[in-house]
Amino acid sequence: MARGSASRVSYHDLGPDTGDFRRDVIAGLSRAPKALSPKYFYDERGSELFEAICDLPEYYPTRTEIALMRDKARDMARLLGPRCVLIEYGSGSGRKTRILVEALAPAAYVPIDIAAAQLGGFSSELARDFPEVAVIAVCADYSRPLAVPGIDRFRGNRRVIYFPGSTIGNFTVPEAISFLRNARAVGRPGGAMLVGVDLKKNSRTLHAAYDDAQGVTAEFNLNLLARIKRELGADIDTKAFRHRAFYNEELGRIEMHLESLRDQQVVVANRTFVFRRGETIHTENSYKYSIAEFQDLARRAGFEPQAVWTDDENLFSVHYLTVPA
Ligand code: AVJ
């Protein structure tokens, strides 16, 4: 299925459908405690709200990582080497990717993203601006194994997996290890990974970043309920829930929840779910790692940590890991 005007871009839709969403929502609300996957935040409205979060004064990760990419892209490109196949998990708006692609001049660029709305536009723009780069866009859930169509012709090129944005923080430690093991297999011996990881820091800064003054993060979190209403035709009073975010020091993670403001019932796909007042749906974890903690995690997944870049304030890190030959 080709889409977009540039000749060097192809687009493949392997994304999850409404059936998957319905099944996951029902399973998540049947669990105790209730939980939903943060991957479902990113419908069209959710992707827009996430872009707005990235521009908030309190949300330091995006601007810090972009500045880090600007400062260090040349060093990174030297280590990653020429003519690689750059596979990106969760390309989003692609601001960091542009910086990297410009410095790296890869043979191919393979963005894999669950958010279809952004993927088509971003990949055609990139293909237009970098005509030497073959762009293979894939709309899919990258947390599951998938075969990238048409990647075989780059058999001889080094594979580099780019995973920016500290999205790795959405996984628990065992999930992160199995995710990294899959990524290592995709990278193959001799391949590499470049991964953005948010650093541990004082809880005041973290709380502000996940509970901003303008309430954009609250709207982003509550949009998940709005999406369930829109797509699954559910009966939910979204005003009867509120956004909660806090740093769980012991587990080293921000947790986001949707808290029920009263005893109530919610109906999704003919199933009734009972909420007590104060009960929450756990919607996201955002783990924070020290450099040593993340390198240890990478080693447990079979990678060899080679280099790490951080900003002057030690807010954010970008790790370069290799797959042993
Ligand atoms: C996209 C998962 C990295 O955890 O900081 C931002 C998502 N959630 N504000 C993060 C998010 C609330 C973000 N990640």
PDB file of N, CA, C and O in Angstrom, residues 34-41 170 220-222 224-225 228 243-244 254-259 280-286:
ATOM      1  N   LYS A  34      -7.216  -1.986  38.410  1.00  0.00           N
ATOM      2  CA  LYS A  34      -7.504  -1.701  36.994  1.00  0.00           C
ATOM      3  C   LYS A  34      -6.314  -1.004  36.331  1.00  0.00           C
ATOM      4  O   LYS A  34      -5.670  -0.162  36.953  1.00  0.00           O
ATOM      5  N   ALA A  35      -6.063  -1.377  35.084  1.00  0.00           N
ATOM      6  CA  ALA A  35      -4.918  -0.780  34.367  1.00  0.00           C
ATOM      7  C   ALA A  35      -5.170  -0.796  32.867  1.00  0.00           C
ATOM      8  O   ALA A  35      -5.821  -1.703  32.346  1.00  0.00           O
ATOM      9  N   LEU A  36      -4.684   0.228  32.174  1.00  0.00           N
ATOM     10  CA  LEU A  36      -4.753   0.288  30.711  1.00  0.00           C
ATOM     11  C   LEU A  36      -3.361   0.602  30.171  1.00  0.00           C
ATOM     12  O   LEU A  36      -2.569   1.256  30.849  1.00  0.00           O
ATOM     13  N   SER A  37      -3.058   0.135  28.948  1.00  0.00           N
ATOM     14  CA  SER A  37      -1.735   0.365  28.387  1.00  0.00           C
ATOM     15  C   SER A  37      -1.599   1.800  27.857  1.00  0.00           C
ATOM     16  O   SER A  37      -2.473   2.290  27.145  1.00  0.00           O
ATOM     17  N   PRO A  38      -0.463   2.455  28.185  1.00  0.00           N
ATOM     18  CA  PRO A  38      -0.257   3.825  27.688  1.00  0.00           C
ATOM     19  C   PRO A  38      -0.143   3.897  26.166  1.00  0.00           C
ATOM     20  O   PRO A  38      -0.242   4.987  25.600  1.00  0.00           O
ATOM     21  N   LYS A  39       0.043   2.758  25.504  1.00  0.00           N
ATOM     22  CA  LYS A  39       0.125   2.845  24.042  1.00  0.00           C
ATOM     23  C   LYS A  39      -1.184   3.347  23.444  1.00  0.00           C
ATOM     24  O   LYS A  39      -1.195   3.885  22.343  1.00  0.00           O
ATOM     25  N   TYR A  40      -2.292   3.208  24.169  1.00  0.00           N
ATOM     26  CA  TYR A  40      -3.585   3.670  23.653  1.00  0.00           C
ATOM     27  C   TYR A  40      -3.835   5.167  23.852  1.00  0.00           C
ATOM     28  O   TYR A  40      -4.871   5.688  23.456  1.00  0.00           O
ATOM     29  N   PHE A  41      -2.898   5.865  24.470  1.00  0.00           N
ATOM     30  CA  PHE A  41      -3.030   7.329  24.557  1.00  0.00           C
ATOM     31  C   PHE A  41      -3.039   7.983  23.175  1.00  0.00           C
ATOM     32  O   PHE A  41      -3.584   9.052  22.985  1.00  0.00           O
ATOM     33  N   ASN A 170       8.194   3.447  29.851  1.00  0.00           N
ATOM     34  CA  ASN A 170       6.838   2.908  29.992  1.00  0.00           C
ATOM     35  C   ASN A 170       6.837   1.446  30.445  1.00  0.00           C
ATOM     36  O   ASN A 170       5.829   0.948  30.920  1.00  0.00           O
ATOM     37  N   PHE A 220      -4.519  14.911  28.554  1.00  0.00           N
ATOM     38  CA  PHE A 220      -3.913  13.782  27.837  1.00  0.00           C
ATOM     39  C   PHE A 220      -4.331  12.459  28.489  1.00  0.00           C
ATOM     40  O   PHE A 220      -4.739  11.507  27.809  1.00  0.00           O
ATOM     41  N   ASN A 221      -4.259  12.411  29.804  1.00  0.00           N
ATOM     42  CA  ASN A 221      -4.622  11.199  30.541  1.00  0.00           C
ATOM     43  C   ASN A 221      -6.132  10.929  30.393  1.00  0.00           C
ATOM     44  O   ASN A 221      -6.550   9.822  30.039  1.00  0.00           O
ATOM     45  N   LEU A 222      -6.946  11.964  30.591  1.00  0.00           N
ATOM     46  CA  LEU A 222      -8.405  11.804  30.501  1.00  0.00           C
ATOM     47  C   LEU A 222      -8.875  11.492  29.080  1.00  0.00           C
ATOM     48  O   LEU A 222      -9.948  10.912  28.886  1.00  0.00           O
ATOM     49  N   LEU A 224      -7.865   9.255  27.281  1.00  0.00           N
ATOM     50  CA  LEU A 224      -7.971   7.801  27.139  1.00  0.00           C
ATOM     51  C   LEU A 224      -9.422   7.352  27.388  1.00  0.00           C
ATOM     52  O   LEU A 224      -9.953   6.503  26.656  1.00  0.00           O
ATOM     53  N   LEU A 225     -10.068   7.954  28.398  1.00  0.00           N
ATOM     54  CA  LEU A 225     -11.490   7.644  28.641  1.00  0.00           C
ATOM     55  C   LEU A 225     -12.355   8.173  27.502  1.00  0.00           C
ATOM     56  O   LEU A 225     -13.295   7.503  27.052  1.00  0.00           O
ATOM     57  N   ILE A 228     -12.112   5.793  24.652  1.00  0.00           N
ATOM     58  CA  ILE A 228     -12.925   4.592  24.877  1.00  0.00           C
ATOM     59  C   ILE A 228     -14.389   4.888  24.547  1.00  0.00           C
ATOM     60  O   ILE A 228     -15.078   4.093  23.902  1.00  0.00           O
ATOM     61  N   HIS A 243      -7.239  13.291  36.901  1.00  0.00           N
ATOM     62  CA  HIS A 243      -5.839  12.929  36.644  1.00  0.00           C
ATOM     63  C   HIS A 243      -5.048  12.913  37.943  1.00  0.00           C
ATOM     64  O   HIS A 243      -5.159  13.818  38.753  1.00  0.00           O
ATOM     65  N   ARG A 244      -4.265  11.871  38.142  1.00  0.00           N
ATOM     66  CA  ARG A 244      -3.328  11.840  39.273  1.00  0.00           C
ATOM     67  C   ARG A 244      -1.977  11.376  38.765  1.00  0.00           C
ATOM     68  O   ARG A 244      -1.873  10.424  38.002  1.00  0.00           O
ATOM     69  N   ILE A 254       7.408   7.476  37.773  1.00  0.00           N
ATOM     70  CA  ILE A 254       6.184   8.278  37.833  1.00  0.00           C
ATOM     71  C   ILE A 254       5.039   7.330  37.511  1.00  0.00           C
ATOM     72  O   ILE A 254       5.154   6.504  36.599  1.00  0.00           O
ATOM     73  N   GLU A 255       3.968   7.433  38.261  1.00  0.00           N
ATOM     74  CA  GLU A 255       2.751   6.679  37.925  1.00  0.00           C
ATOM     75  C   GLU A 255       1.656   7.666  37.565  1.00  0.00           C
ATOM     76  O   GLU A 255       1.490   8.673  38.240  1.00  0.00           O
ATOM     77  N   MET A 256       0.942   7.377  36.509  1.00  0.00           N
ATOM     78  CA  MET A 256      -0.251   8.156  36.188  1.00  0.00           C
ATOM     79  C   MET A 256      -1.467   7.264  36.371  1.00  0.00           C
ATOM     80  O   MET A 256      -1.457   6.086  36.004  1.00  0.00           O
ATOM     81  N   HIS A 257      -2.491   7.870  36.959  1.00  0.00           N
ATOM     82  CA  HIS A 257      -3.743   7.158  37.208  1.00  0.00           C
ATOM     83  C   HIS A 257      -4.919   8.044  36.828  1.00  0.00           C
ATOM     84  O   HIS A 257      -4.788   9.267  36.791  1.00  0.00           O
ATOM     85  N   LEU A 258      -6.065   7.406  36.590  1.00  0.00           N
ATOM     86  CA  LEU A 258      -7.351   8.106  36.492  1.00  0.00           C
ATOM     87  C   LEU A 258      -8.146   7.687  37.716  1.00  0.00           C
ATOM     88  O   LEU A 258      -8.431   6.495  37.896  1.00  0.00           O
ATOM     89  N   GLU A 259      -8.481   8.675  38.554  1.00  0.00           N
ATOM     90  CA  GLU A 259      -9.126   8.362  39.826  1.00  0.00           C
ATOM     91  C   GLU A 259     -10.621   8.636  39.757  1.00  0.00           C
ATOM     92  O   GLU A 259     -11.046   9.719  39.338  1.00  0.00           O
ATOM     93  N   THR A 280      -8.596   3.748  41.269  1.00  0.00           N
ATOM     94  CA  THR A 280      -7.958   4.305  40.074  1.00  0.00           C
ATOM     95  C   THR A 280      -7.779   3.268  38.969  1.00  0.00           C
ATOM     96  O   THR A 280      -7.770   2.063  39.209  1.00  0.00           O
ATOM     97  N   ILE A 281      -7.631   3.794  37.745  1.00  0.00           N
ATOM     98  CA  ILE A 281      -7.119   3.010  36.619  1.00  0.00           C
ATOM     99  C   ILE A 281      -5.677   3.455  36.444  1.00  0.00           C
ATOM    100  O   ILE A 281      -5.402   4.648  36.258  1.00  0.00           O
ATOM    101  N   HIS A 282      -4.749   2.510  36.529  1.00  0.00           N
ATOM    102  CA  HIS A 282      -3.336   2.827  36.342  1.00  0.00           C
ATOM    103  C   HIS A 282      -3.080   2.927  34.834  1.00  0.00           C
ATOM    104  O   HIS A 282      -3.218   1.942  34.123  1.00  0.00           O
ATOM    105  N   THR A 283      -2.728   4.129  34.367  1.00  0.00           N
ATOM    106  CA  THR A 283      -2.622   4.327  32.916  1.00  0.00           C
ATOM    107  C   THR A 283      -1.194   4.405  32.397  1.00  0.00           C
ATOM    108  O   THR A 283      -0.968   4.224  31.198  1.00  0.00           O
ATOM    109  N   GLU A 284      -0.234   4.721  33.265  1.00  0.00           N
ATOM    110  CA  GLU A 284       1.135   4.811  32.753  1.00  0.00           C
ATOM    111  C   GLU A 284       2.171   4.705  33.865  1.00  0.00           C
ATOM    112  O   GLU A 284       1.972   5.210  34.960  1.00  0.00           O
ATOM    113  N   ASN A 285       3.279   4.055  33.541  1.00  0.00           N
ATOM    114  CA  ASN A 285       4.506   4.139  34.336  1.00  0.00           C
ATOM    115  C   ASN A 285       5.532   4.866  33.500  1.00  0.00           C
ATOM    116  O   ASN A 285       5.590   4.689  32.285  1.00  0.00           O
ATOM    117  N   SER A 286       6.349   5.665  34.162  1.00  0.00           N
ATOM    118  CA  SER A 286       7.431   6.342  33.465  1.00  0.00           C
ATOM    119  C   SER A 286       8.679   6.208  34.350  1.00  0.00           C
ATOM    120  O   SER A 286       8.905   7.018  35.239  1.00  0.00           O
TER     121      SER A 286
END
